[in-house]
């Protein structure tokens, strides 16, 4: 430890980890000044009372940064347009919030003349990588303090005991101590009974789900909605134009009420181990489905297939904390070209956790009834297919004739 540190900017959420870190920093760095910084990315009431709590715990001041608009426009929409899903399912809710938060906190640390930035990530998690890679870009000279990698506290139970001994108020207890991360896009749940993939999540347990209901509790009648896109970006719901934050909030409410957007995943963390989590992302699931459907009629085959390959790499970059890289920016340039004609309306049916395509239209649709119909047409010569198949399969035929086996 560098005992000469006099001023630390702490990435502060008011949760268990960062709550105990304020007194811990002051105790271990000769009473250093601790400036707490919180980022509002849509976690709602979690920010209530944060300033009073931070100051009472020993912080000299608290910044609360409203980052919701930036979060949607600079991070969520590009990732949605790319169709990026980590390991085919995870919609990256925590992953792409971290680079934005870290960038803005690096700016505050420089502005305040801080000696170090402190974060509450464990040495087992992905977030330590996402935060620190961003610091390397925007504050490369800044010292990083990561208490979970150095202190004597070894578990969340010990953290709770540490907090209780110092009179730090907590909104959790040992029985409901799930590790959660919430923002406008999602809510994640990890820990306790969820650590073992053999255990079924208790969706019906009061207080477990926060953004909606379990599918079996959803209405018996479906809900229909129409989402309008312009160049790959969702701009309206049922004909009403909305800003990004309002659109996502509305879809979270509608999707959550219909049991949509609950994912139970075992993912491969960047640091190596497998980790199980339950994610609530109603709006995300709806928007990804709608975007996928719209691309089926607006992207040509080769572009769609190649874009799917790049979407996987894009998701890895986001998950690994490599947002501020040339490769990610280059993939964005490719994606933006593919989205020029991803404009149109997608109608969806929500029913007990399911999202069903109920119709799609676009002024740039590549679907043609004249070519696709099973009825008689005068634009397609079916005899042309014979020559195509002969040429397409020529190499296979030659190998067979020569008796060459695979």
mmCIF file with all atom_site columns, N, CA and C in Angstrom, residues 8-12 18 21 24-25 34 105 116-121 135 143-147:
data_model
loop_
_atom_site.group_PDB
_atom_site.id
_atom_site.type_symbol
_atom_site.label_atom_id
_atom_site.label_alt_id
_atom_site.label_comp_id
_atom_site.label_asym_id
_atom_site.label_entity_id
_atom_site.label_seq_id
_atom_site.pdbx_PDB_ins_code
_atom_site.Cartn_x
_atom_site.Cartn_y
_atom_site.Cartn_z
_atom_site.occupancy
_atom_site.B_iso_or_equiv
_atom_site.pdbx_formal_charge
_atom_site.auth_seq_id
_atom_site.auth_comp_id
_atom_site.auth_asym_id
_atom_site.auth_atom_id
_atom_site.pdbx_PDB_model_num
ATOM 1  N N  . UNK A 1 8   ? -8.481  10.276 -2.565  1.00 0.00 ? 8   UNK A N  1
ATOM 2  C CA . UNK A 1 8   ? -8.935  9.132  -3.366  1.00 0.00 ? 8   UNK A CA 1
ATOM 3  C C  . UNK A 1 8   ? -10.332 9.415  -3.900  1.00 0.00 ? 8   UNK A C  1
ATOM 4  N N  . UNK A 1 9   ? -10.543 9.131  -5.163  1.00 0.00 ? 9   UNK A N  1
ATOM 5  C CA . UNK A 1 9   ? -11.893 9.155  -5.739  1.00 0.00 ? 9   UNK A CA 1
ATOM 6  C C  . UNK A 1 9   ? -12.416 7.724  -5.732  1.00 0.00 ? 9   UNK A C  1
ATOM 7  N N  . UNK A 1 10  ? -13.518 7.524  -5.034  1.00 0.00 ? 10  UNK A N  1
ATOM 8  C CA . UNK A 1 10  ? -14.113 6.197  -4.894  1.00 0.00 ? 10  UNK A CA 1
ATOM 9  C C  . UNK A 1 10  ? -15.316 6.057  -5.803  1.00 0.00 ? 10  UNK A C  1
ATOM 10 N N  . UNK A 1 11  ? -15.333 5.004  -6.595  1.00 0.00 ? 11  UNK A N  1
ATOM 11 C CA . UNK A 1 11  ? -16.503 4.675  -7.407  1.00 0.00 ? 11  UNK A CA 1
ATOM 12 C C  . UNK A 1 11  ? -17.567 4.138  -6.442  1.00 0.00 ? 11  UNK A C  1
ATOM 13 N N  . UNK A 1 12  ? -18.598 4.932  -6.189  1.00 0.00 ? 12  UNK A N  1
ATOM 14 C CA . UNK A 1 12  ? -19.499 4.691  -5.062  1.00 0.00 ? 12  UNK A CA 1
ATOM 15 C C  . UNK A 1 12  ? -20.909 4.384  -5.535  1.00 0.00 ? 12  UNK A C  1
ATOM 16 N N  . UNK A 1 18  ? -18.876 -0.788 -1.599  1.00 0.00 ? 18  UNK A N  1
ATOM 17 C CA . UNK A 1 18  ? -18.355 0.587  -1.561  1.00 0.00 ? 18  UNK A CA 1
ATOM 18 C C  . UNK A 1 18  ? -18.712 1.308  -0.265  1.00 0.00 ? 18  UNK A C  1
ATOM 19 N N  . UNK A 1 21  ? -15.941 0.632  2.059   1.00 0.00 ? 21  UNK A N  1
ATOM 20 C CA . UNK A 1 21  ? -14.638 1.085  1.570   1.00 0.00 ? 21  UNK A CA 1
ATOM 21 C C  . UNK A 1 21  ? -14.300 2.505  2.006   1.00 0.00 ? 21  UNK A C  1
ATOM 22 N N  . UNK A 1 24  ? -12.746 2.103  5.362   1.00 0.00 ? 24  UNK A N  1
ATOM 23 C CA . UNK A 1 24  ? -11.541 1.286  5.185   1.00 0.00 ? 24  UNK A CA 1
ATOM 24 C C  . UNK A 1 24  ? -10.411 2.112  4.580   1.00 0.00 ? 24  UNK A C  1
ATOM 25 N N  . UNK A 1 25  ? -10.705 2.926  3.588   1.00 0.00 ? 25  UNK A N  1
ATOM 26 C CA . UNK A 1 25  ? -9.680  3.771  2.976   1.00 0.00 ? 25  UNK A CA 1
ATOM 27 C C  . UNK A 1 25  ? -9.107  4.750  3.999   1.00 0.00 ? 25  UNK A C  1
ATOM 28 N N  . UNK A 1 34  ? -11.675 11.138 0.989   1.00 0.00 ? 34  UNK A N  1
ATOM 29 C CA . UNK A 1 34  ? -12.372 10.241 0.072   1.00 0.00 ? 34  UNK A CA 1
ATOM 30 C C  . UNK A 1 34  ? -13.510 11.006 -0.594  1.00 0.00 ? 34  UNK A C  1
ATOM 31 N N  . UNK A 1 105 ? -15.528 8.944  -14.318 1.00 0.00 ? 105 UNK A N  1
ATOM 32 C CA . UNK A 1 105 ? -14.871 9.000  -13.013 1.00 0.00 ? 105 UNK A CA 1
ATOM 33 C C  . UNK A 1 105 ? -13.398 9.383  -13.170 1.00 0.00 ? 105 UNK A C  1
ATOM 34 N N  . UNK A 1 116 ? -5.422  8.776  -6.432  1.00 0.00 ? 116 UNK A N  1
ATOM 35 C CA . UNK A 1 116 ? -5.796  7.411  -6.783  1.00 0.00 ? 116 UNK A CA 1
ATOM 36 C C  . UNK A 1 116 ? -7.299  7.314  -7.021  1.00 0.00 ? 116 UNK A C  1
ATOM 37 N N  . UNK A 1 117 ? -7.672  6.261  -7.743  1.00 0.00 ? 117 UNK A N  1
ATOM 38 C CA . UNK A 1 117 ? -9.080  5.887  -7.927  1.00 0.00 ? 117 UNK A CA 1
ATOM 39 C C  . UNK A 1 117 ? -9.276  4.537  -7.268  1.00 0.00 ? 117 UNK A C  1
ATOM 40 N N  . UNK A 1 118 ? -10.378 4.396  -6.541  1.00 0.00 ? 118 UNK A N  1
ATOM 41 C CA . UNK A 1 118 ? -10.682 3.140  -5.864  1.00 0.00 ? 118 UNK A CA 1
ATOM 42 C C  . UNK A 1 118 ? -11.977 2.558  -6.422  1.00 0.00 ? 118 UNK A C  1
ATOM 43 N N  . UNK A 1 119 ? -11.971 1.256  -6.697  1.00 0.00 ? 119 UNK A N  1
ATOM 44 C CA . UNK A 1 119 ? -13.193 0.576  -7.126  1.00 0.00 ? 119 UNK A CA 1
ATOM 45 C C  . UNK A 1 119 ? -13.475 -0.612 -6.214  1.00 0.00 ? 119 UNK A C  1
ATOM 46 N N  . UNK A 1 120 ? -14.720 -1.067 -6.232  1.00 0.00 ? 120 UNK A N  1
ATOM 47 C CA . UNK A 1 120 ? -15.149 -2.130 -5.321  1.00 0.00 ? 120 UNK A CA 1
ATOM 48 C C  . UNK A 1 120 ? -15.223 -3.500 -5.937  1.00 0.00 ? 120 UNK A C  1
ATOM 49 N N  . UNK A 1 121 ? -14.520 -3.730 -7.047  1.00 0.00 ? 121 UNK A N  1
ATOM 50 C CA . UNK A 1 121 ? -14.603 -5.020 -7.735  1.00 0.00 ? 121 UNK A CA 1
ATOM 51 C C  . UNK A 1 121 ? -13.751 -6.075 -7.040  1.00 0.00 ? 121 UNK A C  1
ATOM 52 N N  . UNK A 1 135 ? -9.486  3.158  -17.338 1.00 0.00 ? 135 UNK A N  1
ATOM 53 C CA . UNK A 1 135 ? -8.576  4.080  -16.662 1.00 0.00 ? 135 UNK A CA 1
ATOM 54 C C  . UNK A 1 135 ? -7.249  4.193  -17.412 1.00 0.00 ? 135 UNK A C  1
ATOM 55 N N  . UNK A 1 143 ? -3.038  6.040  -9.870  1.00 0.00 ? 143 UNK A N  1
ATOM 56 C CA . UNK A 1 143 ? -2.930  4.801  -9.101  1.00 0.00 ? 143 UNK A CA 1
ATOM 57 C C  . UNK A 1 143 ? -4.322  4.202  -8.897  1.00 0.00 ? 143 UNK A C  1
ATOM 58 N N  . UNK A 1 144 ? -4.392  2.893  -8.874  1.00 0.00 ? 144 UNK A N  1
ATOM 59 C CA . UNK A 1 144 ? -5.652  2.188  -8.692  1.00 0.00 ? 144 UNK A CA 1
ATOM 60 C C  . UNK A 1 144 ? -5.618  1.443  -7.362  1.00 0.00 ? 144 UNK A C  1
ATOM 61 N N  . UNK A 1 145 ? -6.645  1.635  -6.559  1.00 0.00 ? 145 UNK A N  1
ATOM 62 C CA . UNK A 1 145 ? -6.796  0.883  -5.313  1.00 0.00 ? 145 UNK A CA 1
ATOM 63 C C  . UNK A 1 145 ? -7.981  -0.067 -5.482  1.00 0.00 ? 145 UNK A C  1
ATOM 64 N N  . UNK A 1 146 ? -7.729  -1.343 -5.258  1.00 0.00 ? 146 UNK A N  1
ATOM 65 C CA . UNK A 1 146 ? -8.766  -2.371 -5.367  1.00 0.00 ? 146 UNK A CA 1
ATOM 66 C C  . UNK A 1 146 ? -8.771  -3.158 -4.063  1.00 0.00 ? 146 UNK A C  1
ATOM 67 N N  . UNK A 1 147 ? -9.509  -2.701 -3.046  1.00 0.00 ? 147 UNK A N  1
ATOM 68 C CA . UNK A 1 147 ? -9.450  -3.327 -1.722  1.00 0.00 ? 147 UNK A CA 1
ATOM 69 C C  . UNK A 1 147 ? -9.689  -4.832 -1.716  1.00 0.00 ? 147 UNK A C  1
#
